mmCIF file of C-alpha atoms in Angstrom:
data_model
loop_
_atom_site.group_PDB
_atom_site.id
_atom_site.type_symbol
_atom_site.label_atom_id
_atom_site.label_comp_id
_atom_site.label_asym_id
_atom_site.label_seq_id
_atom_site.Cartn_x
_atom_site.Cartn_y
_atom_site.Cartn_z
ATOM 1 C CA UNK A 861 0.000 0.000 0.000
ATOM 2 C CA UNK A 862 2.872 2.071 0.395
ATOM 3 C CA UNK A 863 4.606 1.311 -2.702
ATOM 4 C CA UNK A 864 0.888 3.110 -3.921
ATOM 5 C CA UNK A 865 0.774 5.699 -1.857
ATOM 6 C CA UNK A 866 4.162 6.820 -2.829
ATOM 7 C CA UNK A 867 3.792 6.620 -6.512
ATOM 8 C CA UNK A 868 0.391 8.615 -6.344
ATOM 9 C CA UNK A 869 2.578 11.241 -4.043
ATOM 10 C CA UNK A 870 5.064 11.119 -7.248
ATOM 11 C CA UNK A 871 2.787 11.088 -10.233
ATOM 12 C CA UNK A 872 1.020 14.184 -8.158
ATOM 13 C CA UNK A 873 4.600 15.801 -7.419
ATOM 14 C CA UNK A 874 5.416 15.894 -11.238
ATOM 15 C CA UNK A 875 1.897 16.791 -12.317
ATOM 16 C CA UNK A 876 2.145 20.347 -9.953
ATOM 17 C CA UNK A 877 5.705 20.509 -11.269
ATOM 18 C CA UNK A 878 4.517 20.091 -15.048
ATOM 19 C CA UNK A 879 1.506 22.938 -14.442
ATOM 20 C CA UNK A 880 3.534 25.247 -12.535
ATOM 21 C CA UNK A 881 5.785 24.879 -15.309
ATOM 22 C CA UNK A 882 3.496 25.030 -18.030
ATOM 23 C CA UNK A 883 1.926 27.885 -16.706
ATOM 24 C CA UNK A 884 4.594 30.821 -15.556
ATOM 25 C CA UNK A 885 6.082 30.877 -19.479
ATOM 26 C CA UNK A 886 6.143 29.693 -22.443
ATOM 27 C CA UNK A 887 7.339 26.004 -23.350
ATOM 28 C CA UNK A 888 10.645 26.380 -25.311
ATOM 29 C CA UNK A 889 11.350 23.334 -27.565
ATOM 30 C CA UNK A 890 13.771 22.092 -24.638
ATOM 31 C CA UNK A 891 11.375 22.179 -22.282
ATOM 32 C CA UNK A 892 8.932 20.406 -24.508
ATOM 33 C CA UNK A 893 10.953 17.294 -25.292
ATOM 34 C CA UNK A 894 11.734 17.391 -21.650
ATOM 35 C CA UNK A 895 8.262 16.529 -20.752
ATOM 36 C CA UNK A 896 7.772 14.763 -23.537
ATOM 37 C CA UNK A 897 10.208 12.802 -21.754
ATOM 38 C CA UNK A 898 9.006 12.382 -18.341
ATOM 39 C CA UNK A 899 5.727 11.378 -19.824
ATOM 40 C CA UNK A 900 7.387 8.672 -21.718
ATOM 41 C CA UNK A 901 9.044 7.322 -18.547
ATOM 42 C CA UNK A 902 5.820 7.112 -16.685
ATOM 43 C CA UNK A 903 3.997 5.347 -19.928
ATOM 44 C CA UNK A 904 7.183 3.112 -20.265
ATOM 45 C CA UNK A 905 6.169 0.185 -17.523
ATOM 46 C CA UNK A 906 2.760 -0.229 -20.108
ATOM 47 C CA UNK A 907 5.020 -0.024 -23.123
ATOM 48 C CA UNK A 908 7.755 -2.600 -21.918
ATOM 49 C CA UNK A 909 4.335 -4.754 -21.017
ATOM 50 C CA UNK A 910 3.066 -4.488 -24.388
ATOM 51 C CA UNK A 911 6.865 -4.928 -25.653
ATOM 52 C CA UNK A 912 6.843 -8.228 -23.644
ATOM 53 C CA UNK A 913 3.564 -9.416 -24.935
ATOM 54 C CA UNK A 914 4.844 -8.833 -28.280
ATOM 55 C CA UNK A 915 8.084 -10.424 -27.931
ATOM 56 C CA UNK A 916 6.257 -13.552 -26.094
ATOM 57 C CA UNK A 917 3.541 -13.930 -29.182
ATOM 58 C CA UNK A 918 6.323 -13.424 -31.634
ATOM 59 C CA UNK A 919 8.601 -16.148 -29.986
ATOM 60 C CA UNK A 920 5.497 -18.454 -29.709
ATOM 61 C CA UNK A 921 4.890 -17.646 -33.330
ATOM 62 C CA UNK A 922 8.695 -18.856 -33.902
ATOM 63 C CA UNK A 923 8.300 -21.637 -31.772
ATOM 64 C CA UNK A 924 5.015 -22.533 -33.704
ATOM 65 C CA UNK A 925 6.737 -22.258 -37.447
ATOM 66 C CA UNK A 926 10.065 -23.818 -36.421
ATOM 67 C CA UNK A 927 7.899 -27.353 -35.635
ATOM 68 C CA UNK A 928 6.111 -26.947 -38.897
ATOM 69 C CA UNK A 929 9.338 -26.487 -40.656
ATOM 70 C CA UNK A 930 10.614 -29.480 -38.790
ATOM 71 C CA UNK A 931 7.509 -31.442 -39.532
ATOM 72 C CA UNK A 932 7.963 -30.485 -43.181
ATOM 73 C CA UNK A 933 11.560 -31.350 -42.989
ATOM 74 C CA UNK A 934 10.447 -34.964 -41.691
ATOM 75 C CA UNK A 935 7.988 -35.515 -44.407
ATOM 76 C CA UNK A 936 10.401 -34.428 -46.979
ATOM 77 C CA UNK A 937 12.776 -37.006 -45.285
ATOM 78 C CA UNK A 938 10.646 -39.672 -45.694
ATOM 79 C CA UNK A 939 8.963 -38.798 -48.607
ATOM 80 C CA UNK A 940 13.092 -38.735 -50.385
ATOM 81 C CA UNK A 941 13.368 -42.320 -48.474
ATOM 82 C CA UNK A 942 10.467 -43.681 -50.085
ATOM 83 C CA UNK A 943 11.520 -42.253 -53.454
ATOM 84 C CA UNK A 944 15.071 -43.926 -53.402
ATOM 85 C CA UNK A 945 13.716 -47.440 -52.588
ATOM 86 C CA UNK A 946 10.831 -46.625 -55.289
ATOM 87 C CA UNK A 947 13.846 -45.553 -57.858
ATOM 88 C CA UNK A 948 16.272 -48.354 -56.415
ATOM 89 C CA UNK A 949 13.177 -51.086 -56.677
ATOM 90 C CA UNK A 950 12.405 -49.948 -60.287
ATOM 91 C CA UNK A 951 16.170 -49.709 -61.472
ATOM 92 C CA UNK A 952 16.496 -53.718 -59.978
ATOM 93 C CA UNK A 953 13.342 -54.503 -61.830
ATOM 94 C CA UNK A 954 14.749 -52.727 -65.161
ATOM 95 C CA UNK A 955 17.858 -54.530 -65.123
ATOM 96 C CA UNK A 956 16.064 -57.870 -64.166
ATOM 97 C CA UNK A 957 13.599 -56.690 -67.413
ATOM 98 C CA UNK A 958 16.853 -56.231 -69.485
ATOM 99 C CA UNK A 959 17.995 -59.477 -68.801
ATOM 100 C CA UNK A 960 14.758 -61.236 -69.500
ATOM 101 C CA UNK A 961 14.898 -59.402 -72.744
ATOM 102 C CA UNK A 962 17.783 -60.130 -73.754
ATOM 103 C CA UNK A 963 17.180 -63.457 -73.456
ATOM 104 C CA UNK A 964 13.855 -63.623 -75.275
ATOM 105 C CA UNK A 965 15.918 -62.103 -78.099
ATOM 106 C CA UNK A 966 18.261 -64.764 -78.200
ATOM 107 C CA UNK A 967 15.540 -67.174 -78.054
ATOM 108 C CA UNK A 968 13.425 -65.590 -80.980
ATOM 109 C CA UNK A 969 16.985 -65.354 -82.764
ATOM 110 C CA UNK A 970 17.523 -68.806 -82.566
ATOM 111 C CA UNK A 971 13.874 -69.583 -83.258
ATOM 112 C CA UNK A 972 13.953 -68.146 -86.468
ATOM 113 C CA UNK A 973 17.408 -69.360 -87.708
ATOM 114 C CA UNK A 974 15.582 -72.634 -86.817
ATOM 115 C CA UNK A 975 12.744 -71.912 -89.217
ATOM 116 C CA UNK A 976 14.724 -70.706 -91.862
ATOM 117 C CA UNK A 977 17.020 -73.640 -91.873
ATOM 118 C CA UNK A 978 13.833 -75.927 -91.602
ATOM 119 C CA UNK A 979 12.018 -73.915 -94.616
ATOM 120 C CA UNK A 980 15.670 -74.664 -96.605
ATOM 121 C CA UNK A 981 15.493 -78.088 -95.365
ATOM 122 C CA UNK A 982 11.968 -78.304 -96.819
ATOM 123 C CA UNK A 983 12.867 -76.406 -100.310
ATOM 124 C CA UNK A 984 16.161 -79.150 -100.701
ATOM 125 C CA UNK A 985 13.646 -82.056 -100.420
ATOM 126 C CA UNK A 986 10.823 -80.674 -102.374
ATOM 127 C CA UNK A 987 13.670 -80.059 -105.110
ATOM 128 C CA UNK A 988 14.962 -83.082 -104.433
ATOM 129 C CA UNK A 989 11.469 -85.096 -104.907
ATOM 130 C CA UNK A 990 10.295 -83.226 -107.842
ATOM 131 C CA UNK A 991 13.847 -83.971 -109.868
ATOM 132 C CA UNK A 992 13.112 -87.486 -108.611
ATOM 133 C CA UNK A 993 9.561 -87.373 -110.501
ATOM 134 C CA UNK A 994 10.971 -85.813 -113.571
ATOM 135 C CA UNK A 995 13.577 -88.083 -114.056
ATOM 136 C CA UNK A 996 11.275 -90.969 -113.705
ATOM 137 C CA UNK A 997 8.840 -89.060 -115.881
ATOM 138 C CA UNK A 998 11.403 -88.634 -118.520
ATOM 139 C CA UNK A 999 13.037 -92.143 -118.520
ATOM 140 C CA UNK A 1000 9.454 -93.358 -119.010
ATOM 141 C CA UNK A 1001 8.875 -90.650 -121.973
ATOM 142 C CA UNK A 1002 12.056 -90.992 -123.300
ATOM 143 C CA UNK A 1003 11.963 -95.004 -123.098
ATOM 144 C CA UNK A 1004 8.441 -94.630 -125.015
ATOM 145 C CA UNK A 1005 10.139 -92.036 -127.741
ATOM 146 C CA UNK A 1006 13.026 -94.526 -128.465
ATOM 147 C CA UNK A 1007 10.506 -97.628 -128.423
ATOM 148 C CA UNK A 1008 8.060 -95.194 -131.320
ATOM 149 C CA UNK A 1009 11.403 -94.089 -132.917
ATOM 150 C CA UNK A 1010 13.100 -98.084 -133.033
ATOM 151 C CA UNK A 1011 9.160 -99.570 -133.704
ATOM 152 C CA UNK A 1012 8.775 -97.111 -136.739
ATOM 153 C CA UNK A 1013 12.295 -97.698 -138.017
ATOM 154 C CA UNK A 1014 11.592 -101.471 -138.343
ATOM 155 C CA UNK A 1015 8.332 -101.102 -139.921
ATOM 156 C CA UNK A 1016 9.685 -98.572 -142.390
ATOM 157 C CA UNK A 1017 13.050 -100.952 -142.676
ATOM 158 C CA UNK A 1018 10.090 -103.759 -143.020
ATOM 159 C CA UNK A 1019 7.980 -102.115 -145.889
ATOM 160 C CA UNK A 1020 11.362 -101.263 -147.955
#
């Protein structure tokens, strides 16, 4: 209660100080930033309290962006993690895909050397069978033509 009593004392002190002074002359420009003054340290107690509230809101903001950022930071994290095995799963399938590939191709290669060398296989015996038939065709013919040829000979030799 003291504490009050003396600051009411002081407040009144300076406020009989400020009108005696305010009224026996004019304010110079001195003067006036002096009391500008002496107001400003009696307003600064609600001023450093508003300063404080400020700095308290504006560290709890901080506080309150630094765990989002750290948040973000652990999603990124993971979200990276999970993208390296996805990329090191995918690059393990590709090569596994390559090599499956490759050996297809050398199947199919092989495949169709097979067929061609069956198809050639097939065109040597088809050749093969038809000059068979036409040279059994033609001894026949031929063996007919010399049998006409001799058979007329004689009966022309005969009529003679």
């Amino acid at each position: 209660m003291r504490s009050a009593y003396r600051r009411w004392n002081l407040g009144l002190a300076v406020c009989a100080l400020a009108a005696t002074v305010g009224l026996f002359g004019p304010a110079s420009s001195a003067q006036a930033s002096f009391f500008d003054r002496i107001k400003d340290i009696y307003q600064l107690p609600s001023n450093v309290e508003q300063i404080q509230k400020d700095y308290d809101a504006a560290k709890q903001q901080l506080e309150e962006q630094k765990g989002k950022i750290d948040e973000q930071q652990e999603k990124l994290s993971e979200a990276m993690r999970q993208s390296k095995e996805t990329e090191e799963r995918l690059l393990s399938q590709n090569d596994a895909l390559k090599q499956e590939n490759e050996q297809l191709q050398a199947r199919l290669k092989a495949m169709e050397e097979l067929a061609q060398n069956k198809e050639k296989r097939n065109r040597k015996i088809t050749t093969m069978i038809l000059t068979v038939v036409g040279l059994v065709i033609g001894y026949f013919v031929i063996g007919r033509v010399i049998r006409f040829v001799l058979w007329r000979n004689r009966r022309r030799a005969i009529r003679k």
